[in-house]
Amino acid sequence: MKRNKKIYYWFGFTILMIIEIFIASYIEDDFIRPYLGDFLVVILIYCFLMGLSRISVFKGLITVLLFSFAVEFFQLINIVKVLQYQPPKIVMIILGSSFSVWDLLAYSLGVFTCLLLEYTRNIYAVPST
């Protein structure tokens, strides 16, 4: 599957970062912040990775899914307590504090959405001559 131009990934990353900051700063609910935020953060990470690297679409998708699942499983084993280390607040925000199967579903749906967008772009891309 052919990649997009890096500028499109950076554009997506920027828009999603603004949305994520807005959600983190102003939304206090039981759906948008915990689930839509997790769904979008996976897409944000994918855009960042693809904007930085030259890896293939599939490697990017797998890398992001494995990374997000790893973060969630670190929450399950309470990695901060296991390591007996109190990281800075920003690290705690990224790591989160509680394991949820619903988060794994949100991450999976985010990666699947990236796959769908990449696939659709490849189908409808104008062939170069």
N, CA, C and O atoms as a printed pandas DataFrame, in Angstrom:
     atom_number atom_name residue_name chain_id  residue_number  x_coord  y_coord  z_coord
0              1         N          MET        A               1    0.844   -1.170    0.000
1              2        CA          MET        A               1    0.000    0.000    0.000
2              3         C          MET        A               1    0.894    1.238    0.000
3              4         O          MET        A               1    1.858    1.313    0.761
4              5         N          LYS        A               2    0.576    2.194   -0.841
5              6        CA          LYS        A               2    1.387    3.392   -0.998
6              7         C          LYS        A               2    1.092    4.407    0.107
7              8         O          LYS        A               2   -0.054    4.589    0.519
8              9         N          ARG        A               3    2.146    5.054    0.570
9             10        CA          ARG        A               3    2.014    6.074    1.622
10            11         C          ARG        A               3    1.539    7.407    1.061
11            12         O          ARG        A               3    1.683    7.676   -0.132
12            13         N          ASN        A               4    0.976    8.233    1.925
13            14        CA          ASN        A               4    0.686    9.622    1.590
14            15         C          ASN        A               4    1.979   10.424    1.641
15            16         O          ASN        A               4    3.014    9.920    2.077
16            17         N          LYS        A               5    1.917   11.661    1.197
17            18        CA          LYS        A               5    3.057   12.559    1.352
18            19         C          LYS        A               5    3.173   12.928    2.830
19            20         O          LYS        A               5    2.171   13.020    3.538
20            21         N          LYS        A               6    4.401   13.136    3.281
21            22        CA          LYS        A               6    4.631   13.443    4.691
22            23         C          LYS        A               6    3.868   14.681    5.158
23            24         O          LYS        A               6    3.440   14.747    6.310
24            25         N          ILE        A               7    3.700   15.641    4.287
25            26        CA          ILE        A               7    3.008   16.877    4.672
26            27         C          ILE        A               7    1.572   16.590    5.119
27            28         O          ILE        A               7    1.055   17.273    6.003
28            29         N          TYR        A               8    0.929   15.596    4.523
29            30        CA          TYR        A               8   -0.444   15.238    4.916
30            31         C          TYR        A               8   -0.465   14.637    6.322
31            32         O          TYR        A               8   -1.378   14.903    7.103
32            33         N          TYR        A               9    0.533   13.836    6.634
33            34        CA          TYR        A               9    0.616   13.267    7.984
34            35         C          TYR        A               9    0.865   14.365    9.016
35            36         O          TYR        A               9    0.278   14.347   10.098
36            37         N          TRP        A              10    1.737   15.323    8.681
37            38        CA          TRP        A              10    1.999   16.420    9.606
38            39         C          TRP        A              10    0.767   17.292    9.789
39            40         O          TRP        A              10    0.497   17.774   10.889
40            41         N          PHE        A              11    0.029   17.492    8.722
41            42        CA          PHE        A              11   -1.217   18.268    8.820
42            43         C          PHE        A              11   -2.203   17.547    9.742
43            44         O          PHE        A              11   -2.802   18.168   10.620
44            45         N          GLY        A              12   -2.369   16.246    9.543
45            46        CA          GLY        A              12   -3.251   15.447   10.396
46            47         C          GLY        A              12   -2.807   15.477   11.845
47            48         O          GLY        A              12   -3.627   15.617   12.752
48            49         N          PHE        A              13   -1.500   15.345   12.061
49            50        CA          PHE        A              13   -0.958   15.395   13.415
50            51         C          PHE        A              13   -1.292   16.725   14.082
51            52         O          PHE        A              13   -1.727   16.746   15.234
52            53         N          THR        A              14   -1.095   17.829   13.375
53            54        CA          THR        A              14   -1.338   19.156   13.939
54            55         C          THR        A              14   -2.803   19.343   14.314
55            56         O          THR        A              14   -3.112   19.806   15.412
56            57         N          ILE        A              15   -3.703   18.983   13.406
57            58        CA          ILE        A              15   -5.141   19.118   13.673
58            59         C          ILE        A              15   -5.547   18.248   14.858
59            60         O          ILE        A              15   -6.270   18.699   15.746
60            61         N          LEU        A              16   -5.085   17.012   14.871
61            62        CA          LEU        A              16   -5.438   16.104   15.964
62            63         C          LEU        A              16   -4.842   16.549   17.292
63            64         O          LEU        A              16   -5.471   16.368   18.335
64            65         N          MET        A              17   -3.644   17.126   17.280
65            66        CA          MET        A              17   -3.037   17.627   18.519
66            67         C          MET        A              17   -3.887   18.766   19.090
67            68         O          MET        A              17   -4.108   18.831   20.300
68            69         N          ILE        A              18   -4.353   19.644   18.237
69            70        CA          ILE        A              18   -5.222   20.737   18.695
70            71         C          ILE        A              18   -6.506   20.178   19.305
71            72         O          ILE        A              18   -6.947   20.640   20.357
72            73         N          ILE        A              19   -7.100   19.191   18.653
73            74        CA          ILE        A              19   -8.322   18.565   19.167
74            75         C          ILE        A              19   -8.057   17.877   20.502
75            76         O          ILE        A              19   -8.849   18.016   21.434
76            77         N          GLU        A              20   -6.956   17.140   20.607
77            78        CA          GLU        A              20   -6.622   16.443   21.850
78            79         C          GLU        A              20   -6.375   17.422   22.998
79            80         O          GLU        A              20   -6.801   17.170   24.125
80            81         N          ILE        A              21   -5.701   18.521   22.728
81            82        CA          ILE        A              21   -5.464   19.532   23.766
82            83         C          ILE        A              21   -6.790   20.136   24.215
83            84         O          ILE        A              21   -7.011   20.354   25.406
84            85         N          PHE        A              22   -7.670   20.403   23.253
85            86        CA          PHE        A              22   -9.000   20.925   23.578
86            87         C          PHE        A              22   -9.767   19.934   24.458
87            88         O          PHE        A              22  -10.355   20.322   25.467
88            89         N          ILE        A              23   -9.758   18.666   24.078
89            90        CA          ILE        A              23  -10.457   17.638   24.860
90            91         C          ILE        A              23   -9.883   17.558   26.275
91            92         O          ILE        A              23  -10.634   17.526   27.250
92            93         N          ALA        A              24   -8.558   17.526   26.387
93            94        CA          ALA        A              24   -7.916   17.411   27.700
94            95         C          ALA        A              24   -8.173   18.633   28.574
95            96         O          ALA        A              24   -8.265   18.519   29.796
96            97         N          SER        A              25   -8.290   19.799   27.949
97            98        CA          SER        A              25   -8.433   21.044   28.697
98            99         C          SER        A              25   -9.872   21.377   29.078
99           100         O          SER        A              25  -10.117   21.953   30.138
100          101         N          TYR        A              26  -10.828   21.015   28.215
101          102        CA          TYR        A              26  -12.182   21.528   28.414
102          103         C          TYR        A              26  -13.280   20.479   28.563
103          104         O          TYR        A              26  -14.392   20.817   28.967
104          105         N          ILE        A              27  -12.999   19.235   28.254
105          106        CA          ILE        A              27  -14.062   18.225   28.278
106          107         C          ILE        A              27  -13.910   17.350   29.527
107          108         O          ILE        A              27  -12.851   16.774   29.773
108          109         N          GLU        A              28  -14.973   17.267   30.297
109          110        CA          GLU        A              28  -15.025   16.393   31.473
110          111         C          GLU        A              28  -16.309   15.579   31.377
111          112         O          GLU        A              28  -17.334   15.958   31.945
112          113         N          ASP        A              29  -16.254   14.477   30.668
113          114        CA          ASP        A              29  -17.448   13.646   30.517
114          115         C          ASP        A              29  -17.070   12.172   30.576
115          116         O          ASP        A              29  -15.930   11.823   30.882
116          117         N          ASP        A              30  -18.030   11.323   30.283
117          118        CA          ASP        A              30  -17.792    9.880   30.362
118          119         C          ASP        A              30  -17.619    9.211   29.005
119          120         O          ASP        A              30  -17.500    7.988   28.937
120          121         N          PHE        A              31  -17.601    9.986   27.923
121          122        CA          PHE        A              31  -17.418    9.370   26.609
122          123         C          PHE        A              31  -16.314   10.038   25.796
123          124         O          PHE        A              31  -15.360    9.377   25.385
124          125         N          ILE        A              32  -16.436   11.339   25.563
125          126        CA          ILE        A              32  -15.495   12.016   24.666
126          127         C          ILE        A              32  -14.070   11.937   25.188
127          128         O          ILE        A              32  -13.163   11.523   24.466
128          129         N          ARG        A              33  -13.873   12.326   26.423
129          130        CA          ARG        A              33  -12.503   12.328   26.954
130          131         C          ARG        A              33  -11.906   10.924   27.038
131          132         O          ARG        A              33  -10.795   10.717   26.549
132          133         N          PRO        A              34  -12.590    9.959   27.634
133          134        CA          PRO        A              34  -11.934    8.652   27.760
134          135         C          PRO        A              34  -11.893    7.825   26.479
135          136         O          PRO        A              34  -10.894    7.151   26.226
136          137         N          TYR        A              35  -12.931    7.854   25.675
137          138        CA          TYR        A              35  -12.987    6.944   24.522
138          139         C          TYR        A              35  -12.640    7.622   23.203
139          140         O          TYR        A              35  -11.791    7.131   22.458
140          141         N          LEU        A              36  -13.283    8.738   22.909
141          142        CA          LEU        A              36  -12.952    9.444   21.674
142          143         C          LEU        A              36  -11.513    9.946   21.736
143          144         O          LEU        A              36  -10.809    9.936   20.727
144          145         N          GLY        A              37  -11.075   10.381   22.907
145          146        CA          GLY        A              37   -9.685   10.821   23.075
146          147         C          GLY        A              37   -8.700    9.704   22.781
147          148         O          GLY        A              37   -7.690    9.924   22.112
148          149         N          ASP        A              38   -8.991    8.491   23.284
149          150        CA          ASP        A              38   -8.111    7.336   23.022
150          151         C          ASP        A              38   -8.143    6.939   21.544
151          152         O          ASP        A              38   -7.114    6.586   20.967
152          153         N          PHE        A              39   -9.308    7.000   20.950
153          154        CA          PHE        A              39   -9.458    6.708   19.512
154          155         C          PHE        A              39   -8.605    7.677   18.693
155          156         O          PHE        A              39   -7.874    7.264   17.794
156          157         N          LEU        A              40   -8.706    8.960   19.011
157          158        CA          LEU        A              40   -7.988    9.978   18.246
158          159         C          LEU        A              40   -6.484    9.975   18.516
159          160         O          LEU        A              40   -5.691   10.267   17.621
160          161         N          VAL        A              41   -6.089    9.642   19.754
161          162        CA          VAL        A              41   -4.658    9.695   20.068
162          163         C          VAL        A              41   -3.881    8.650   19.270
163          164         O          VAL        A              41   -2.719    8.877   18.932
164          165         N          VAL        A              42   -4.495    7.521   18.965
165          166        CA          VAL        A              42   -3.827    6.507   18.158
166          167         C          VAL        A              42   -3.615    7.027   16.732
167          168         O          VAL        A              42   -2.567    6.788   16.131
168          169         N          ILE        A              43   -4.589    7.723   16.208
169          170        CA          ILE        A              43   -4.459    8.305   14.868
170          171         C          ILE        A              43   -3.392    9.397   14.890
171          172         O          ILE        A              43   -2.611    9.528   13.948
172          173         N          LEU        A              44   -3.362   10.180   15.970
173          174        CA          LEU        A              44   -2.359   11.223   16.138
174          175         C          LEU        A              44   -0.950   10.619   16.149
175          176         O          LEU        A              44   -0.053   11.118   15.469
176          177         N          ILE        A              45   -0.762    9.558   16.912
177          178        CA          ILE        A              45    0.546    8.898   16.983
178          179         C          ILE        A              45    0.924    8.328   15.619
179          180         O          ILE        A              45    2.080    8.417   15.206
180          181         N          TYR        A              46   -0.041    7.748   14.926
181          182        CA          TYR        A              46    0.220    7.211   13.583
182          183         C          TYR        A              46    0.680    8.331   12.642
183          184         O          TYR        A              46    1.660    8.170   11.915
184          185         N          CYS        A              47   -0.026    9.459   12.661
185          186        CA          CYS        A              47    0.364   10.582   11.800
186          187         C          CYS        A              47    1.763   11.073   12.149
187          188         O          CYS        A              47    2.549   11.390   11.256
188          189         N          PHE        A              48    2.078   11.137   13.437
189          190        CA          PHE        A              48    3.410   11.568   13.872
190          191         C          PHE        A              48    4.483   10.608   13.368
191          192         O          PHE        A              48    5.495   11.032   12.809
192          193         N          LEU        A              49    4.255    9.321   13.569
193          194        CA          LEU        A              49    5.211    8.301   13.131
194          195         C          LEU        A              49    5.420    8.342   11.616
195          196         O          LEU        A              49    6.552    8.286   11.136
196          197         N          MET        A              50    4.335    8.439   10.881
197          198        CA          MET        A              50    4.439    8.442    9.422
198          199         C          MET        A              50    5.047    9.743    8.894
199          200         O          MET        A              50    5.690    9.749    7.844
200          201         N          GLY        A              51    4.842   10.840    9.622
201          202        CA          GLY        A              51    5.453   12.107    9.237
202          203         C          GLY        A              51    6.952   12.120    9.496
203          204         O          GLY        A              51    7.700   12.810    8.804
204          205         N          LEU        A              52    7.389   11.357   10.493
205          206        CA          LEU        A              52    8.814   11.310   10.860
206          207         C          LEU        A              52    9.611   10.288   10.077
207          208         O          LEU        A              52   10.779   10.511    9.759
208          209         N          SER        A              53    8.983    9.170    9.767
209          210        CA          SER        A              53    9.730    8.039    9.222
210          211         C          SER        A              53    9.346    7.745    7.774
211          212         O          SER        A              53    8.509    8.418    7.173
212          213         N          ARG        A              54    9.984    6.728    7.251
213          214        CA          ARG        A              54    9.688    6.269    5.890
214          215         C          ARG        A              54    9.168    4.835    5.905
215          216         O          ARG        A              54    9.215    4.151    4.882
216          217         N          ILE        A              55    8.675    4.375    7.052
217          218        CA          ILE        A              55    8.204    2.994    7.136
218          219         C          ILE        A              55    6.910    2.819    6.350
219          220         O          ILE        A              55    6.223    3.791    6.037
220          221         N          SER        A              56    6.596    1.592    6.044
221          222        CA          SER        A              56    5.396    1.302    5.265
222          223         C          SER        A              56    4.143    1.527    6.115
223          224         O          SER        A              56    4.212    1.609    7.342
224          225         N          VAL        A              57    3.021    1.623    5.446
225          226        CA          VAL        A              57    1.737    1.812    6.104
226          227         C          VAL        A              57    1.487    0.682    7.107
227          228         O          VAL        A              57    1.130    0.944    8.256
228          229         N          PHE        A              58    1.670   -0.557    6.685
229          230        CA          PHE        A              58    1.390   -1.690    7.568
230          231         C          PHE        A              58    2.317   -1.716    8.780
231          232         O          PHE        A              58    1.869   -1.991    9.893
232          233         N          LYS        A              59    3.605   -1.433    8.575
233          234        CA          LYS        A              59    4.532   -1.384    9.708
234          235         C          LYS        A              59    4.144   -0.257   10.665
235          236         O          LYS        A              59    4.229   -0.413   11.883
236          237         N          GLY        A              60    3.726    0.855   10.117
237          238        CA          GLY        A              60    3.288    1.977   10.947
238          239         C          GLY        A              60    2.062    1.619   11.772
239          240         O          GLY        A              60    1.997    1.920   12.963
240          241         N          LEU        A              61    1.096    0.978   11.137
241          242        CA          LEU        A              61   -0.128    0.590   11.836
242          243         C          LEU        A              61    0.167   -0.409   12.957
243          244         O          LEU        A              61   -0.339   -0.264   14.070
244          245         N          ILE        A              62    0.978   -1.413   12.665
245          246        CA          ILE        A              62    1.321   -2.428   13.664
246          247         C          ILE        A              62    2.114   -1.805   14.808
247          248         O          ILE        A              62    1.868   -2.117   15.973
248          249         N          THR        A              63    3.059   -0.933   14.489
249          250        CA          THR        A              63    3.877   -0.274   15.507
250          251         C          THR        A              63    3.007    0.539   16.466
251          252         O          THR        A              63    3.171    0.461   17.683
252          253         N          VAL        A              64    2.089    1.311   15.911
253          254        CA          VAL        A              64    1.218    2.148   16.739
254          255         C          VAL        A              64    0.296    1.284   17.594
255          256         O          VAL        A              64    0.081    1.583   18.769
256          257         N          LEU        A              65   -0.245    0.228   17.022
257          258        CA          LEU        A              65   -1.134   -0.649   17.793
258          259         C          LEU        A              65   -0.367   -1.323   18.937
259          260         O          LEU        A              65   -0.858   -1.377   20.064
260          261         N          LEU        A              66    0.825   -1.832   18.652
261          262        CA          LEU        A              66    1.628   -2.469   19.698
262          263         C          LEU        A              66    2.025   -1.469   20.787
263          264         O          LEU        A              66    1.991   -1.794   21.973
264          265         N          PHE        A              67    2.395   -0.270   20.386
265          266        CA          PHE        A              67    2.763    0.769   21.352
266          267         C          PHE        A              67    1.580    1.105   22.255
267          268         O          PHE        A              67    1.726    1.165   23.476
268          269         N          SER        A              68    0.417    1.321   21.662
269          270        CA          SER        A              68   -0.749    1.701   22.458
270          271         C          SER        A              68   -1.183    0.565   23.389
271          272         O          SER        A              68   -1.565    0.812   24.533
272          273         N          PHE        A              69   -1.125   -0.666   22.907
273          274        CA          PHE        A              69   -1.446   -1.806   23.760
274          275         C          PHE        A              69   -0.426   -1.934   24.902
275          276         O          PHE        A              69   -0.792   -2.253   26.033
276          277         N          ALA        A              70    0.847   -1.684   24.596
277          278        CA          ALA        A              70    1.882   -1.761   25.633
278          279         C          ALA        A              70    1.625   -0.738   26.737
279          280         O          ALA        A              70    1.742   -1.055   27.920
280          281         N          VAL        A              71    1.276    0.480   26.352
281          282        CA          VAL        A              71    0.968    1.512   27.342
282          283         C          VAL        A              71   -0.198    1.067   28.221
283          284         O          VAL        A              71   -0.166    1.248   29.438
284          285         N          GLU        A              72   -1.215    0.493   27.612
285          286        CA          GLU        A              72   -2.382    0.035   28.372
286          287         C          GLU        A              72   -2.011   -1.116   29.315
287          288         O          GLU        A              72   -2.492   -1.160   30.447
288          289         N          PHE        A              73   -1.179   -2.028   28.870
289          290        CA          PHE        A              73   -0.767   -3.128   29.736
290          291         C          PHE        A              73    0.185   -2.659   30.841
291          292         O          PHE        A              73    0.229   -3.265   31.912
292          293         N          PHE        A              74    0.946   -1.588   30.596
293          294        CA          PHE        A              74    1.733   -0.983   31.668
294          295         C          PHE        A              74    0.815   -0.463   32.768
295          296         O          PHE        A              74    1.165   -0.501   33.948
296          297         N          GLN        A              75   -0.360    0.023   32.379
297          298        CA          GLN        A              75   -1.342    0.450   33.368
298          299         C          GLN        A              75   -1.857   -0.746   34.161
299          300         O          GLN        A              75   -2.069   -0.652   35.369
300          301         N          LEU        A              76   -2.053   -1.854   33.486
301          302        CA          LEU        A              76   -2.556   -3.061   34.149
302          303         C          LEU        A              76   -1.612   -3.532   35.254
303          304         O          LEU        A              76   -2.055   -3.908   36.339
304          305         N          ILE        A              77   -0.313   -3.508   34.972
305          306        CA          ILE        A              77    0.652   -3.969   35.977
306          307         C          ILE        A              77    1.118   -2.830   36.885
307          308         O          ILE        A              77    1.968   -3.031   37.752
308          309         N          ASN        A              78    0.560   -1.635   36.681
309          310        CA          ASN        A              78    0.918   -0.453   37.469
310          311         C          ASN        A              78    2.432   -0.253   37.459
311          312         O          ASN        A              78    3.094   -0.318   38.495
312          313         N          ILE        A              79    2.952   -0.011   36.275
313          314        CA          ILE        A              79    4.394    0.071   36.049
314          315         C          ILE        A              79    5.074    1.110   36.942
315          316         O          ILE        A              79    6.224    0.928   37.341
316          317         N          VAL        A              80    4.366    2.198   37.255
317          318        CA          VAL        A              80    4.957    3.240   38.094
318          319         C          VAL        A              80    5.253    2.687   39.485
319          320         O          VAL        A              80    6.304    2.970   40.060
320          321         N          LYS        A              81    4.333    1.906   40.017
321          322        CA          LYS        A              81    4.532    1.309   41.343
322          323         C          LYS        A              81    5.605    0.215   41.289
323          324         O          LYS        A              81    6.421    0.095   42.203
324          325         N          VAL        A              82    5.597   -0.574   40.222
325          326        CA          VAL        A              82    6.590   -1.642   40.076
326          327         C          VAL        A              82    8.002   -1.064   40.021
327          328         O          VAL        A              82    8.923   -1.600   40.638
328          329         N          LEU        A              83    8.166    0.010   39.294
329          330        CA          LEU        A              83    9.490    0.632   39.165
330          331         C          LEU        A              83    9.848    1.518   40.355
331          332         O          LEU        A              83   10.990    1.959   40.480
332          333         N          GLN        A              84    8.877    1.778   41.226
333          334        CA          GLN        A              84    9.067    2.644   42.393
334          335         C          GLN        A              84    9.675    3.985   41.993
335          336         O          GLN        A              84   10.661    4.446   42.568
336          337         N          TYR        A              85    9.056    4.583   40.998
337          338        CA          TYR        A              85    9.546    5.850   40.452
338          339         C          TYR        A              85    8.344    6.747   40.196
339          340         O          TYR        A              85    7.346    6.303   39.628
340          341         N          GLN        A              86    8.432    7.983   40.604
341          342        CA          GLN        A              86    7.358    8.931   40.343
342          343         C          GLN        A              86    7.773    9.825   39.183
343          344         O          GLN        A              86    8.505   10.798   39.367
344          345         N          PRO        A              87    7.293    9.483   37.967
345          346        CA          PRO        A              87    7.679   10.278   36.794
346          347         C          PRO        A              87    7.006   11.647   36.798
347          348         O          PRO        A              87    6.073   11.882   37.565
348          349         N          PRO        A              88    7.476   12.541   35.949
349          350        CA          PRO        A              88    6.840   13.854   35.829
350          351         C          PRO        A              88    5.360   13.723   35.437
351          352         O          PRO        A              88    4.934   12.701   34.899
352          353         N          LYS        A              89    4.603   14.762   35.715
353          354        CA          LYS        A              89    3.157   14.744   35.480
354          355         C          LYS        A              89    2.814   14.432   34.020
355          356         O          LYS        A              89    1.864   13.695   33.760
356          357         N          ILE        A              90    3.567   14.977   33.072
357          358        CA          ILE        A              90    3.279   14.744   31.656
358          359         C          ILE        A              90    3.397   13.262   31.308
359          360         O          ILE        A              90    2.621   12.748   30.503
360          361         N          VAL        A              91    4.360   12.582   31.910
361          362        CA          VAL        A              91    4.528   11.141   31.675
362          363         C          VAL        A              91    3.328   10.388   32.243
363          364         O          VAL        A              91    2.846    9.431   31.637
364          365         N          MET        A              92    2.853   10.819   33.399
365          366        CA          MET        A              92    1.687   10.178   34.015
366          367         C          MET        A              92    0.431   10.395   33.164
367          368         O          MET        A              92   -0.427    9.515   33.089
368          369         N          ILE        A              93    0.324   11.544   32.534
369          370        CA          ILE        A              93   -0.830   11.807   31.654
370          371         C          ILE        A              93   -0.771   10.871   30.453
371          372         O          ILE        A              93   -1.790   10.315   30.044
372          373         N          ILE        A              94    0.424   10.697   29.888
373          374        CA          ILE        A              94    0.589    9.818   28.730
374          375         C          ILE        A              94    0.331    8.363   29.114
375          376         O          ILE        A              94   -0.370    7.643   28.403
376          377         N          LEU        A              95    0.898    7.936   30.237
377          378        CA          LEU        A              95    0.721    6.550   30.667
378          379         C          LEU        A              95   -0.702    6.252   31.120
379          380         O          LEU        A              95   -1.180    5.126   30.979
380          381         N          GLY        A              96   -1.373    7.252   31.659
381          382        CA          GLY        A              96   -2.705    7.002   32.186
382          383         C          GLY        A              96   -2.603    6.324   33.537
383          384         O          GLY        A              96   -1.513    6.124   34.074
384          385         N          SER        A              97   -3.761    5.976   34.075
385          386        CA          SER        A              97   -3.723    5.428   35.429
386          387         C          SER        A              97   -4.496    4.131   35.607
387          388         O          SER        A              97   -4.318    3.445   36.613
388          389         N          SER        A              98   -5.344    3.785   34.657
389          390        CA          SER        A              98   -6.125    2.566   34.871
390          391         C          SER        A              98   -6.302    1.789   33.566
391          392         O          SER        A              98   -6.521    2.364   32.499
392          393         N          PHE        A              99   -6.201    0.488   33.684
393          394        CA          PHE        A              99   -6.366   -0.411   32.542
394          395         C          PHE        A              99   -7.847   -0.524   32.191
395          396         O          PHE        A              99   -8.705   -0.554   33.073
396          397         N          SER        A             100   -8.132   -0.587   30.893
397          398        CA          SER        A             100   -9.502   -0.791   30.438
398          399         C          SER        A             100   -9.500   -1.528   29.101
399          400         O          SER        A             100   -8.782   -1.160   28.171
400          401         N          VAL        A             101  -10.303   -2.554   29.029
401          402        CA          VAL        A             101  -10.470   -3.275   27.765
402          403         C          VAL        A             101  -11.087   -2.345   26.731
403          404         O          VAL        A             101  -10.819   -2.472   25.536
404          405         N          TRP        A             102  -11.917   -1.407   27.194
405          406        CA          TRP        A             102  -12.549   -0.450   26.271
406          407         C          TRP        A             102  -11.503    0.432   25.599
407          408         O          TRP        A             102  -11.667    0.827   24.445
408          409         N          ASP        A             103  -10.432    0.739   26.319
409          410        CA          ASP        A             103   -9.341    1.510   25.712
410          411         C          ASP        A             103   -8.680    0.714   24.590
411          412         O          ASP        A             103   -8.349    1.266   23.540
412          413         N          LEU        A             104   -8.493   -0.571   24.815
413          414        CA          LEU        A             104   -7.917   -1.425   23.773
414          415         C          LEU        A             104   -8.806   -1.427   22.536
415          416         O          LEU        A             104   -8.312   -1.412   21.409
416          417         N          LEU        A             105  -10.117   -1.445   22.752
417          418        CA          LEU        A             105  -11.067   -1.378   21.626
418          419         C          LEU        A             105  -10.950   -0.030   20.911
419          420         O          LEU        A             105  -10.943    0.022   19.681
420          421         N          ALA        A             106  -10.859    1.052   21.674
421          422        CA          ALA        A             106  -10.721    2.385   21.075
422          423         C          ALA        A             106   -9.434    2.475   20.252
423          424         O          ALA        A             106   -9.436    3.041   19.159
424          425         N          TYR        A             107   -8.331    1.917   20.775
425          426        CA          TYR        A             107   -7.065    1.921   20.036
426          427         C          TYR        A             107   -7.195    1.107   18.748
427          428         O          TYR        A             107   -6.732    1.529   17.688
428          429         N          SER        A             108   -7.817   -0.038   18.847
429          430        CA          SER        A             108   -7.998   -0.908   17.671
430          431         C          SER        A             108   -8.837   -0.220   16.612
431          432         O          SER        A             108   -8.517   -0.280   15.425
432          433         N          LEU        A             109   -9.917    0.437   17.038
433          434        CA          LEU        A             109  -10.769    1.158   16.080
434          435         C          LEU        A             109  -10.018    2.327   15.444
435          436         O          LEU        A             109  -10.218    2.624   14.266
436          437         N          GLY        A             110   -9.162    2.984   16.210
437          438        CA          GLY        A             110   -8.352    4.077   15.664
438          439         C          GLY        A             110   -7.389    3.583   14.593
439          440         O          GLY        A             110   -7.254    4.205   13.539
440          441         N          VAL        A             111   -6.720    2.468   14.861
441          442        CA          VAL        A             111   -5.792    1.891   13.887
442          443         C          VAL        A             111   -6.557    1.402   12.656
443          444         O          VAL        A             111   -6.102    1.576   11.525
444          445         N          PHE        A             112   -7.709    0.797   12.881
445          446        CA          PHE        A             112   -8.536    0.337   11.763
446          447         C          PHE        A             112   -8.988    1.522   10.906
447          448         O          PHE        A             112   -9.039    1.416    9.681
448          449         N          THR        A             113   -9.313    2.636   11.540
449          450        CA          THR        A             113   -9.702    3.843   10.802
450          451         C          THR        A             113   -8.543    4.347    9.957
451          452         O          THR        A             113   -8.745    4.759    8.814
452          453         N          CYS        A             114   -7.330    4.321   10.503
453          454        CA          CYS        A             114   -6.142    4.709    9.719
454          455         C          CYS        A             114   -5.981    3.801    8.507
455          456         O          CYS        A             114   -5.706    4.270    7.402
456          457         N          LEU        A             115   -6.156    2.496    8.721
457          458        CA          LEU        A             115   -6.060    1.534    7.623
458          459         C          LEU        A             115   -7.102    1.840    6.556
459          460         O          LEU        A             115   -6.796    1.829    5.364
460          461         N          LEU        A             116   -8.318    2.110    6.978
461          462        CA          LEU        A             116   -9.400    2.429    6.038
462          463         C          LEU        A             116   -9.088    3.693    5.247
463          464         O          LEU        A             116   -9.296    3.734    4.035
464          465         N          LEU        A             117   -8.590    4.723    5.925
465          466        CA          LEU        A             117   -8.248    5.972    5.242
466          467         C          LEU        A             117   -7.123    5.763    4.234
467          468         O          LEU        A             117   -7.181    6.281    3.118
468          469         N          GLU        A             118   -6.100    5.007    4.623
469          470        CA          GLU        A             118   -4.982    4.729    3.717
470          471         C          GLU        A             118   -5.459    3.908    2.516
471          472         O          GLU        A             118   -5.096    4.189    1.373
472          473         N          TYR        A             119   -6.260    2.910    2.788
473          474        CA          TYR        A             119   -6.775    2.042    1.727
474          475         C          TYR        A             119   -7.652    2.834    0.753
475          476         O          TYR        A             119   -7.520    2.699   -0.464
476          477         N          THR        A             120   -8.539    3.651    1.294
477          478        CA          THR        A             120   -9.428    4.466    0.456
478          479         C          THR        A             120   -8.624    5.440   -0.391
479          480         O          THR        A             120   -8.922    5.631   -1.570
480          481         N          ARG        A             121   -7.615    6.050    0.196
481          482        CA          ARG        A             121   -6.770    6.979   -0.555
482          483         C          ARG        A             121   -6.056    6.255   -1.689
483          484         O          ARG        A             121   -5.906    6.807   -2.779
484          485         N          ASN        A             122   -5.621    5.036   -1.447
485          486        CA          ASN        A             122   -4.940    4.263   -2.485
486          487         C          ASN        A             122   -5.895    3.865   -3.616
487          488         O          ASN        A             122   -5.491    3.846   -4.779
488          489         N          ILE        A             123   -7.114    3.559   -3.304
489          490        CA          ILE        A             123   -8.085    3.171   -4.321
490          491         C          ILE        A             123   -8.434    4.347   -5.235
491          492         O          ILE        A             123   -8.527    4.209   -6.455
492          493         N          TYR        A             124   -8.625    5.514   -4.598
493          494        CA          TYR        A             124   -9.090    6.667   -5.357
494          495         C          TYR        A             124   -7.977    7.613   -5.766
495          496         O          TYR        A             124   -8.254    8.695   -6.284
496          497         N          ALA        A             125   -6.743    7.240   -5.548
497          498        CA          ALA        A             125   -5.612    8.089   -5.942
498          499         C          ALA        A             125   -5.531    8.167   -7.456
499          500         O          ALA        A             125   -5.752    7.181   -8.160
500          501         N          VAL        A             126   -5.215    9.341   -7.935
501          502        CA          VAL        A             126   -5.051    9.547   -9.369
502          503         C          VAL        A             126   -3.705    8.948   -9.764
503          504         O          VAL        A             126   -2.674    9.340   -9.216
504          505         N          PRO        A             127   -3.698    8.006  -10.704
505          506        CA          PRO        A             127   -2.411    7.403  -11.102
506          507         C          PRO        A             127   -1.499    8.438  -11.740
507          508         O          PRO        A             127   -1.935    9.274  -12.531
508          509         N          SER        A             128   -0.211    8.364  -11.376
509          510        CA          SER        A             128    0.740    9.290  -11.983
510          511         C          SER        A             128    1.193    8.751  -13.320
511          512         O          SER        A             128    1.271    7.539  -13.522
512          513         N          THR        A             129    1.489    9.655  -14.230
513          514        CA          THR        A             129    1.888    9.243  -15.574
514          515         C          THR        A             129    3.365    9.396  -15.794
515          516         O          THR        A             129    3.862    9.091  -16.878
